[in-house]
Amino acid sequence: MSKPTKLKFAGLIRVSTEKQEKEGESLRTQKSEITDAVKQLGGQIVSWYGGQEHATPGYEKKEIDRLIADGKKNVFTAVIVNNADRWSRDNNKSEEGLKVFEANDIRFFVGQSEYDLHNPEHRLFLGMSSVIGHFLASNQKRKSILNRIGRAKRGIPACGKLPYGRTFDKQTGKWGIDPEKKNVIEQVASRYLAGESMGDLAAEYGINHAALHKTVMHRSGEEWQQEFRADDLKIHETVIIKIPRLLPQSTIKKLHAKAKANKTYCHGQLKNRYLLSRMIFCGHCGYVMFGQTNHNGKRYYRHTHHRGRRVNCTDFKSWIRCDDIEETVIRFLFDMFGSQVAMEKAIEKTIPNKGQLDKYRRQAEHTEKQLQQISNGRDRILKLIAKDTITDAQAEKQLNEINVREGKLKNTLNQLNQQIAQQPDDGQIRQVSRTVRRRLAVRYFDYHQMTYEDKRALLQLVFSGTLPNGKRMGVYCKWNEDGITFDIKGHLIELLDLKPMNTDRLNRYFETEETKSALY
């Protein structure tokens, strides 16, 4: 009589979290129980599978995949777990594995009890165990993410690492600042604005480049955005937490302007010096003109000859001498900043008149009514959900649309309120114009004394931004049969850093025009 073949077991042990794997006894307990059961069954364990894997359905399970793959290769003749719920909480993965075991005559054990994969009742029990496990895992996941969203709404960090330079006391529930790290960010911001590379600063301070850039540009203010997402549960919510700021808002605005400038007129090094490089545009089509030097050493700003870039553009020769336009622009800016009357006119031109202010107020009132309608609409949708009148999918779609529209309206209302509230009086306008004129006059008696670097710095201050229509600030040239006209479009805010006076209202755009007909 032949001796029965000894079963070769694949032992599967699983926990759902890394903490359970490192600190808990579950894996050791499972392994010990499986070892004892195999010994009682007279078999041997040829391989172990499992460890810490996410229990939530849909997540990657490399060990289960490895077990199924080895089952196809006949590495073992039986699979064993210590409890049925340790097999799988993913319905699809469970069925896939059981079919592979059935097709390859692999036996299945829960402890010392065998489940016949060809027996419908046994398969039903294993399927029910998987379904119940699927429910428990999904329900636990939903509770967990909703609890974390709730904590975040109370201002408690609920996901990811704390933002750089901040501390949180779990006992008091209060946020704080790490003085040493705050000092690092202040130094980085100052040196970056002075012209140093963010990459070099990151290497010097031993901070990841991307992390430093994110902190300085997006996480040095008083808001920290936490995002919670579970697509399978249709949960996607963003919570903004108020945290202590590392940098003043005025510095953050300058950092953003500097970063944008690095992508435009500060980007790269040109072989020849062009004072208005990346600041001079075609007034017909908005194309950025480029500097070019001919064989005689004459410098020009030219428009591309490619017809695809000249849609709705002029047919006249679109070029202008660098010396002429640079001299004219610098002289104009210097004269304007040096003249109190010209400065006052430029500032007054940016301030809305009574008719404009009344228009802003009417728009603000209308926007507030729209926001109230949105709030009422959201309440109606929530009531319909409570009555089961609409499905969750329908409600989610409508609520997402409402949230997007609400965000846009709030932004519009905020801009309108700023337009209405921040209105400088005549005395403030005179103070600003005198201060700017005095600052410039202290350093230069006339613009001919300015170095190329000084002129370039002045131009970057004036043109570092965008116009209300989204176009970049700069010099816009137009050509016609009489010659060339050009508009100088810029702002003054960087030159008006005055205190205690509120100068936010003066962050408006001025537009001036000067005609030259003999610049060829």
Coordinates of C-alpha atoms in Angstrom, one line a residue:
M1 CA 0.0 0.0 0.0
S2 CA 1.5 3.3 -1.1
K3 CA 2.1 6.0 1.5
P4 CA -0.2 9.1 1.0
T5 CA 1.5 12.1 -0.6
K6 CA 2.4 14.7 2.0
L7 CA 0.6 18.0 1.4
K8 CA 2.7 21.0 0.5
F9 CA 1.2 24.1 2.0
A10 CA 1.3 27.8 1.1
G11 CA 0.7 29.7 4.3
L12 CA -1.1 33.1 4.0
I13 CA -0.9 35.6 6.8
R14 CA -2.2 39.2 6.5
V15 CA -2.7 42.4 8.4
S16 CA -4.1 45.7 7.1
T17 CA -1.7 48.3 8.4
E18 CA 2.0 48.9 8.7
K19 CA 1.6 49.6 12.4
Q20 CA 0.0 46.1 12.9
E21 CA 2.9 44.6 11.1
K22 CA 5.6 46.3 13.2
E23 CA 4.0 46.5 16.6
G24 CA 1.1 44.0 16.7
E25 CA 1.2 40.3 17.5
S26 CA -1.3 39.4 14.7
L27 CA 1.2 38.1 12.1
R28 CA 3.1 36.0 14.7
T29 CA -0.1 34.6 16.0
Q30 CA -1.4 33.7 12.6
K31 CA 1.9 32.1 11.7
S32 CA 2.0 30.1 14.9
E33 CA -1.6 28.8 14.5
I34 CA -1.0 27.9 10.8
T35 CA 2.2 26.0 11.7
D36 CA 0.4 24.0 14.4
A37 CA -2.5 23.2 12.0
V38 CA -0.2 22.0 9.2
K39 CA 1.6 19.8 11.7
Q40 CA -1.7 18.2 12.8
L41 CA -2.6 17.7 9.1
G42 CA 0.7 15.9 8.5
G43 CA 1.8 18.4 5.8
Q44 CA 4.7 20.8 5.4
I45 CA 4.8 24.5 4.6
V46 CA 6.8 25.2 1.5
S47 CA 6.3 28.9 1.2
W48 CA 4.8 31.9 3.1
Y49 CA 2.8 34.7 1.6
G50 CA 1.4 38.0 3.0
G51 CA 2.4 40.5 5.5
Q52 CA 1.1 44.1 5.7
E53 CA -1.3 44.8 2.8
H54 CA -4.1 47.3 2.6
A55 CA -7.4 45.6 3.3
T56 CA -9.5 48.0 1.3
P57 CA -10.9 46.5 -1.9
G58 CA -9.3 47.8 -5.1
Y59 CA -5.8 48.4 -3.6
E60 CA -2.8 46.6 -5.0
K61 CA -2.1 43.3 -3.3
K62 CA 1.2 42.0 -4.5
E63 CA 1.4 39.0 -2.2
I64 CA -2.1 37.7 -3.2
D65 CA -1.0 38.1 -6.8
R66 CA 2.2 36.2 -6.1
L67 CA 0.2 33.4 -4.4
I68 CA -2.1 33.1 -7.4
A69 CA 0.8 33.1 -9.8
D70 CA 2.6 30.3 -7.9
G71 CA -0.6 28.3 -7.8
K72 CA -0.6 28.2 -11.5
K73 CA 3.0 26.9 -11.4
N74 CA 2.1 24.1 -9.0
V75 CA 4.5 25.4 -6.3
F76 CA 2.2 24.0 -3.6
T77 CA -0.8 21.6 -3.4
A78 CA -2.7 23.4 -0.6
V79 CA -3.4 26.9 0.7
I80 CA -4.1 27.6 4.4
V81 CA -5.2 30.6 6.4
N82 CA -6.0 30.7 10.1
N83 CA -9.4 32.5 9.6
A84 CA -11.7 32.8 6.6
D85 CA -11.6 36.6 6.7
R86 CA -7.8 36.4 6.2
W87 CA -8.3 35.1 2.7
S88 CA -9.5 38.2 0.8
R89 CA -11.7 41.2 1.2
D90 CA -11.7 41.9 -2.5
N91 CA -14.6 40.0 -4.2
N92 CA -12.9 39.9 -7.6
K93 CA -9.5 38.9 -6.3
S94 CA -11.1 36.2 -4.1
E95 CA -13.0 34.6 -7.0
E96 CA -9.9 34.8 -9.2
G97 CA -7.8 32.9 -6.7
L98 CA -10.4 30.3 -5.9
K99 CA -10.9 29.5 -9.6
V100 CA -7.1 29.1 -10.0
F101 CA -7.0 26.7 -7.0
E102 CA -9.9 24.8 -8.3
A103 CA -8.5 24.4 -11.8
N104 CA -5.1 23.2 -10.5
D105 CA -6.6 20.8 -7.8
I106 CA -5.2 22.9 -5.0
R107 CA -6.9 22.2 -1.7
F108 CA -8.1 25.0 0.6
F109 CA -7.9 25.0 4.4
V110 CA -9.1 27.3 7.2
G111 CA -7.1 26.1 10.2
Q112 CA -7.5 22.3 10.2
S113 CA -10.9 22.5 8.4
E114 CA -10.9 21.9 4.7
Y115 CA -13.2 23.6 2.3
D116 CA -14.0 21.7 -0.9
L117 CA -13.8 24.2 -3.7
H118 CA -16.0 21.9 -5.8
N119 CA -18.7 22.0 -3.2
P120 CA -21.2 24.8 -3.8
E121 CA -22.0 25.2 -0.1
H122 CA -18.3 25.6 0.8
R123 CA -17.8 28.1 -2.1
L124 CA -20.9 30.0 -0.9
F125 CA -19.4 30.3 2.6
L126 CA -16.0 31.5 1.3
G127 CA -17.8 34.0 -1.0
M128 CA -19.9 35.2 1.9
S129 CA -16.8 35.7 4.0
S130 CA -15.3 37.7 1.2
V131 CA -18.4 39.9 0.7
I132 CA -18.7 40.5 4.5
G133 CA -15.0 41.4 4.6
H134 CA -15.5 43.7 1.6
F135 CA -18.3 45.5 3.4
L136 CA -16.3 45.8 6.7
A137 CA -13.3 47.2 4.9
S138 CA -15.2 49.7 2.8
N139 CA -17.3 50.8 5.7
Q140 CA -14.3 51.3 7.9
K141 CA -12.6 53.2 5.1
R142 CA -15.6 55.5 4.8
K143 CA -15.8 56.1 8.5
S144 CA -12.1 56.8 8.7
I145 CA -12.0 59.4 5.9
L146 CA -15.2 61.1 7.2
N147 CA -13.6 61.3 10.6
R148 CA -10.4 62.8 9.2
I149 CA -12.5 65.4 7.2
G150 CA -14.2 66.3 10.5
R151 CA -10.9 66.7 12.3
A152 CA -9.6 68.9 9.5
K153 CA -12.6 71.1 9.6
R154 CA -11.9 71.7 13.3
G155 CA -8.4 72.9 12.3
I156 CA -6.6 69.6 13.3
P157 CA -4.0 68.1 10.9
A158 CA -5.6 65.0 9.6
C159 CA -3.5 63.9 6.6
G160 CA 0.1 64.1 5.4
K161 CA 3.0 65.8 7.2
L162 CA 2.7 69.1 9.0
P163 CA 3.5 72.1 6.8
Y164 CA 7.1 73.1 7.0
G165 CA 8.0 75.4 9.9
R166 CA 4.7 74.8 11.8
T167 CA 4.1 72.8 15.0
F168 CA 0.8 71.4 16.5
D169 CA 0.2 70.7 20.1
K170 CA -2.2 67.8 20.4
Q171 CA -3.0 68.6 24.1
T172 CA -4.0 72.2 23.5
G173 CA -5.1 71.9 19.9
K174 CA -3.0 75.0 19.0
W175 CA -0.7 75.7 16.1
G176 CA 2.8 77.2 16.6
I177 CA 5.9 78.1 14.6
D178 CA 9.4 76.6 14.6
P179 CA 11.6 79.7 14.9
E180 CA 14.6 78.1 13.3
K181 CA 12.7 76.9 10.2
K182 CA 10.8 80.2 9.9
N183 CA 14.2 81.9 9.8
V184 CA 15.3 79.6 7.0
I185 CA 12.3 80.4 4.9
E186 CA 12.8 84.2 5.5
Q187 CA 16.4 83.9 4.4
V188 CA 15.5 81.9 1.3
A189 CA 12.7 84.3 0.3
S190 CA 15.1 87.3 0.7
R191 CA 17.9 85.7 -1.3
Y192 CA 15.5 84.4 -4.0
L193 CA 14.1 87.9 -4.5
A194 CA 17.7 89.2 -4.7
G195 CA 18.3 86.9 -7.6
E196 CA 19.7 83.6 -6.3
S197 CA 18.5 80.3 -7.7
M198 CA 16.0 78.3 -5.7
G199 CA 17.9 75.1 -6.6
D200 CA 21.2 76.5 -5.2
L201 CA 19.4 77.6 -2.0
A202 CA 17.8 74.2 -1.6
A203 CA 21.2 72.5 -1.9
E204 CA 22.8 75.0 0.6
Y205 CA 20.1 74.5 3.3
G206 CA 19.8 70.7 2.6
I207 CA 16.1 70.8 1.6
N208 CA 14.5 69.1 -1.3
H209 CA 14.2 71.5 -4.2
A210 CA 10.6 70.8 -4.9
A211 CA 9.6 70.8 -1.2
L212 CA 11.4 74.2 -0.7
H213 CA 9.7 75.7 -3.7
K214 CA 6.2 74.5 -2.6
T215 CA 6.8 75.8 0.9
V216 CA 8.1 79.3 -0.1
M217 CA 5.6 79.8 -2.9
H218 CA 2.4 78.1 -1.6
R219 CA 2.8 77.2 2.1
S220 CA 4.3 80.2 3.7
G221 CA 1.0 82.0 4.1
E222 CA -1.8 81.3 6.6
E223 CA -3.7 78.6 4.7
W224 CA -2.9 74.9 4.4
Q225 CA -5.0 72.8 2.0
Q226 CA -5.8 69.2 2.9
E227 CA -7.4 67.0 0.2
F228 CA -9.4 63.9 1.0
R229 CA -10.3 61.6 -1.9
A230 CA -11.8 58.2 -2.2
D231 CA -13.1 57.6 -5.7
D232 CA -14.8 54.3 -5.0
L233 CA -16.8 56.0 -2.2
K234 CA -17.3 59.1 -4.3
I235 CA -15.7 61.3 -1.6
H236 CA -13.6 64.2 -2.7
E237 CA -13.3 67.1 -0.3
T238 CA -10.8 69.9 0.2
V239 CA -10.5 71.5 3.6
I240 CA -8.4 74.7 4.2
I241 CA -6.9 75.0 7.7
K242 CA -5.7 78.3 9.1
I243 CA -2.1 78.1 10.2
P244 CA 0.6 80.6 11.4
R245 CA 2.2 82.4 8.4
L246 CA 5.9 82.3 7.8
L247 CA 6.1 85.3 5.5
P248 CA 4.0 88.4 5.1
Q249 CA 1.5 88.5 2.2
S250 CA 3.4 91.3 0.5
T251 CA 6.6 89.2 0.4
I252 CA 4.6 86.2 -1.0
K253 CA 3.2 88.4 -3.8
K254 CA 6.7 89.5 -4.7
L255 CA 7.9 85.9 -4.7
H256 CA 5.1 85.0 -7.2
A257 CA 6.0 88.0 -9.3
K258 CA 9.6 87.0 -9.3
A259 CA 8.8 83.4 -10.2
K260 CA 6.7 84.6 -13.1
A261 CA 9.4 87.0 -14.2
N262 CA 11.9 84.1 -14.2
K263 CA 9.7 82.4 -16.8
T264 CA 9.5 85.6 -19.0
Y265 CA 11.8 88.5 -19.1
C266 CA 14.4 87.2 -16.5
H267 CA 14.7 83.8 -18.2
G268 CA 18.0 82.9 -19.8
Q269 CA 21.0 85.1 -20.7
L270 CA 21.0 86.9 -24.1
K271 CA 24.2 87.4 -26.1
N272 CA 23.4 91.1 -26.7
R273 CA 21.8 93.4 -24.2
Y274 CA 18.2 94.4 -25.0
L275 CA 16.7 96.6 -22.3
L276 CA 13.1 95.7 -23.2
S277 CA 13.7 92.0 -23.8
R278 CA 10.5 90.1 -23.2
M279 CA 8.8 93.5 -22.3
I280 CA 8.0 94.7 -25.8
F281 CA 5.1 93.4 -27.8
C282 CA 3.2 93.9 -31.1
G283 CA 0.2 96.1 -30.4
H284 CA -1.7 94.5 -33.2
C285 CA -1.5 90.8 -32.3
G286 CA 0.3 90.8 -28.9
Y287 CA 3.3 88.8 -30.1
V288 CA 6.5 89.2 -28.1
M289 CA 9.1 90.9 -30.2
F290 CA 12.6 89.7 -30.2
G291 CA 16.0 91.5 -30.2
Q292 CA 18.3 91.1 -33.2
T293 CA 21.6 92.7 -34.0
N294 CA 22.6 93.1 -37.7
H295 CA 26.1 92.7 -39.2
N296 CA 26.8 96.4 -38.6
G297 CA 26.1 96.1 -34.9
K298 CA 22.8 97.9 -35.0
R299 CA 20.2 96.5 -32.6
Y300 CA 16.5 96.1 -33.4
Y301 CA 13.3 94.7 -31.9
R302 CA 11.6 92.6 -34.6
H303 CA 8.4 90.8 -35.3
T304 CA 8.4 87.3 -36.6
H305 CA 8.0 86.8 -40.3
H306 CA 6.0 83.6 -39.8
R307 CA 2.5 84.3 -41.2
G308 CA 1.0 81.8 -38.7
R309 CA 2.1 84.1 -35.8
R310 CA 0.7 87.3 -37.5
V311 CA -3.0 86.6 -37.7
N312 CA -4.9 89.9 -37.5
C313 CA -1.6 91.7 -37.6
T314 CA -0.3 94.7 -39.6
D315 CA 1.2 94.3 -43.0
F316 CA 3.8 97.1 -42.3
K317 CA 7.4 96.3 -41.6
S318 CA 7.2 95.5 -37.9
W319 CA 10.6 96.4 -36.5
I320 CA 12.0 99.3 -34.4
R321 CA 15.5 100.5 -33.4
C322 CA 16.4 99.4 -29.9
D323 CA 18.2 102.7 -29.1
D324 CA 15.2 104.8 -30.0
I325 CA 12.5 102.9 -28.2
E326 CA 14.6 102.2 -25.1
E327 CA 15.7 105.9 -24.8
T328 CA 12.1 107.0 -25.2
V329 CA 10.6 104.6 -22.7
I330 CA 13.2 105.2 -20.0
R331 CA 13.0 109.0 -20.4
F332 CA 9.2 108.9 -20.2
L333 CA 9.3 106.8 -17.0
F334 CA 12.0 108.9 -15.4
D335 CA 10.1 112.1 -16.3
M336 CA 6.9 110.7 -14.9
F337 CA 8.3 109.5 -11.7
G338 CA 10.2 112.7 -11.3
S339 CA 7.2 114.9 -11.9
Q340 CA 4.6 115.2 -9.1
V341 CA 1.9 116.5 -11.5
A342 CA 2.5 113.6 -13.9
M343 CA 2.5 111.1 -11.1
E344 CA -0.8 112.4 -9.7
K345 CA -2.4 112.2 -13.1
A346 CA -1.2 108.7 -13.6
I347 CA -2.5 107.6 -10.2
E348 CA -5.8 109.4 -10.6
K349 CA -6.3 107.7 -13.9
T350 CA -6.4 104.3 -12.1
I351 CA -9.1 105.4 -9.6
P352 CA -12.7 104.7 -10.5
N353 CA -15.0 107.7 -10.7
K354 CA -18.4 108.0 -8.9
G355 CA -20.2 106.3 -11.8
Q356 CA -17.8 103.4 -11.8
L357 CA -18.1 103.0 -8.0
D358 CA -21.9 102.9 -8.3
K359 CA -21.5 100.2 -10.9
Y360 CA -19.2 98.2 -8.7
R361 CA -21.8 98.5 -5.8
R362 CA -24.6 97.3 -8.0
Q363 CA -22.5 94.3 -9.3
A364 CA -21.6 93.4 -5.7
E365 CA -25.3 93.5 -4.6
H366 CA -26.2 91.3 -7.6
T367 CA -23.4 88.9 -6.8
E368 CA -24.5 88.6 -3.2
K369 CA -28.0 87.7 -4.3
Q370 CA -26.6 85.0 -6.6
L371 CA -24.6 83.6 -3.7
Q372 CA -27.8 83.5 -1.6
Q373 CA -29.6 81.7 -4.4
I374 CA -26.8 79.1 -4.5
S375 CA -27.1 78.6 -0.7
N376 CA -30.8 78.1 -1.0
G377 CA -30.3 75.6 -3.9
R378 CA -27.8 73.6 -1.9
D379 CA -30.3 73.3 1.0
R380 CA -33.0 72.1 -1.5
I381 CA -30.7 69.4 -2.8
L382 CA -29.8 68.2 0.7
K383 CA -33.6 67.9 1.5
L384 CA -34.1 65.9 -1.7
I385 CA -31.3 63.6 -0.6
A386 CA -32.9 63.1 2.8
K387 CA -36.2 62.2 1.1
D388 CA -34.4 59.8 -1.3
T389 CA -35.9 61.8 -4.2
I390 CA -32.6 61.9 -6.1
T391 CA -29.7 59.5 -6.2
D392 CA -26.3 60.2 -4.6
A393 CA -24.7 60.4 -8.1
Q394 CA -27.2 63.1 -9.2
A395 CA -26.8 65.0 -6.0
E396 CA -23.0 64.9 -6.2
K397 CA -23.0 66.2 -9.7
Q398 CA -25.3 69.1 -8.9
L399 CA -23.4 70.0 -5.7
N400 CA -20.0 70.0 -7.5
E401 CA -21.5 72.4 -10.1
I402 CA -22.8 74.6 -7.3
N403 CA -19.4 74.6 -5.5
V404 CA -17.5 75.6 -8.6
R405 CA -20.0 78.5 -9.4
E406 CA -20.0 79.6 -5.7
G407 CA -16.2 79.8 -5.7
K408 CA -16.1 82.0 -8.8
L409 CA -18.8 84.3 -7.4
K410 CA -17.0 84.7 -4.1
N411 CA -13.8 85.6 -5.9
T412 CA -15.7 88.2 -8.0
L413 CA -17.4 89.6 -4.9
N414 CA -14.1 89.9 -3.1
Q415 CA -12.6 91.8 -6.0
L416 CA -15.6 94.2 -6.2
N417 CA -15.4 94.9 -2.4
Q418 CA -11.7 95.7 -2.7
Q419 CA -12.5 98.1 -5.6
I420 CA -15.2 99.8 -3.5
A421 CA -13.4 99.9 -0.1
Q422 CA -9.8 100.8 -0.9
Q423 CA -10.2 104.3 -2.3
P424 CA -7.3 106.7 -1.6
D425 CA -8.1 110.4 -1.0
D426 CA -6.4 113.4 -2.6
G427 CA -3.9 113.7 0.3
Q428 CA -2.8 110.1 -0.1
I429 CA -2.3 110.5 -3.8
R430 CA -0.1 113.6 -3.3
Q431 CA 1.9 111.8 -0.6
V432 CA 2.6 108.8 -2.9
S433 CA 3.6 111.0 -5.9
R434 CA 5.9 113.1 -3.7
T435 CA 7.5 110.0 -2.1
V436 CA 8.2 108.2 -5.4
R437 CA 9.6 111.4 -7.0
R438 CA 11.8 112.0 -3.9
R439 CA 13.1 108.5 -3.9
L440 CA 14.1 108.6 -7.5
A441 CA 15.6 112.0 -7.3
V442 CA 17.8 111.1 -4.3
R443 CA 19.7 108.6 -6.4
Y444 CA 19.7 110.1 -9.9
F445 CA 19.8 113.7 -11.2
D446 CA 18.8 112.4 -14.7
Y447 CA 18.2 109.0 -16.3
H448 CA 21.6 109.2 -18.2
Q449 CA 23.3 108.4 -14.9
M450 CA 21.5 105.1 -14.6
T451 CA 23.4 101.9 -15.4
Y452 CA 21.9 99.2 -17.6
E453 CA 21.2 97.1 -14.5
D454 CA 19.4 100.1 -12.8
K455 CA 17.3 100.7 -15.9
R456 CA 16.5 97.0 -16.3
A457 CA 15.5 96.8 -12.6
L458 CA 13.2 99.9 -13.0
L459 CA 11.5 98.3 -16.0
Q460 CA 11.0 95.0 -14.2
L461 CA 9.3 96.8 -11.4
V462 CA 7.0 98.6 -13.7
F463 CA 6.2 95.7 -16.0
S464 CA 6.2 92.7 -13.6
G465 CA 2.5 91.7 -13.9
T466 CA -0.5 91.3 -16.2
L467 CA -3.2 93.7 -17.3
P468 CA -6.9 93.2 -16.4
N469 CA -7.4 91.6 -19.8
G470 CA -4.8 89.0 -19.0
K471 CA -2.1 90.4 -21.3
R472 CA 1.4 91.0 -19.9
M473 CA 2.5 94.5 -19.0
G474 CA 5.0 96.2 -21.2
V475 CA 5.5 98.4 -24.3
Y476 CA 3.0 97.7 -27.1
C477 CA 4.0 99.0 -30.6
K478 CA 1.7 99.6 -33.6
W479 CA 2.7 100.4 -37.1
N480 CA 0.8 102.5 -39.7
E481 CA 1.5 104.6 -42.7
D482 CA 2.5 107.6 -40.5
G483 CA 5.1 105.7 -38.4
I484 CA 4.9 104.1 -35.0
T485 CA 2.7 104.6 -32.0
F486 CA 3.2 102.8 -28.7
D487 CA 1.5 102.4 -25.4
I488 CA 3.3 101.9 -22.1
K489 CA 1.3 99.7 -19.8
G490 CA 2.6 99.0 -16.3
H491 CA 1.9 99.4 -12.6
L492 CA 3.4 101.2 -9.7
I493 CA 2.8 99.0 -6.6
E494 CA 6.4 97.9 -6.0
L495 CA 7.6 101.5 -5.9
L496 CA 4.9 102.5 -3.4
D497 CA 5.8 100.4 -0.3
L498 CA 4.6 103.1 2.1
K499 CA 3.4 102.8 5.6
P500 CA 1.2 103.3 7.5
M501 CA -0.8 104.4 4.4
N502 CA -2.8 101.6 2.7
T503 CA -1.4 101.4 -0.9
D504 CA -3.4 98.4 -2.0
R505 CA -5.8 100.6 -3.8
L506 CA -2.9 102.1 -5.8
N507 CA -2.1 98.7 -7.3
R508 CA -3.8 99.7 -10.5
Y509 CA -2.7 100.0 -14.0
F510 CA -1.7 103.2 -15.8
E511 CA -1.8 103.6 -19.6
T512 CA 0.0 106.3 -21.4
E513 CA 0.6 106.9 -25.0
E514 CA 3.3 108.7 -26.9
T515 CA 3.6 108.9 -30.7
K516 CA 6.9 108.7 -32.6
S517 CA 6.8 108.9 -36.4
A518 CA 10.5 108.8 -37.2
L519 CA 11.9 105.8 -35.3
Y520 CA 13.0 103.8 -38.4

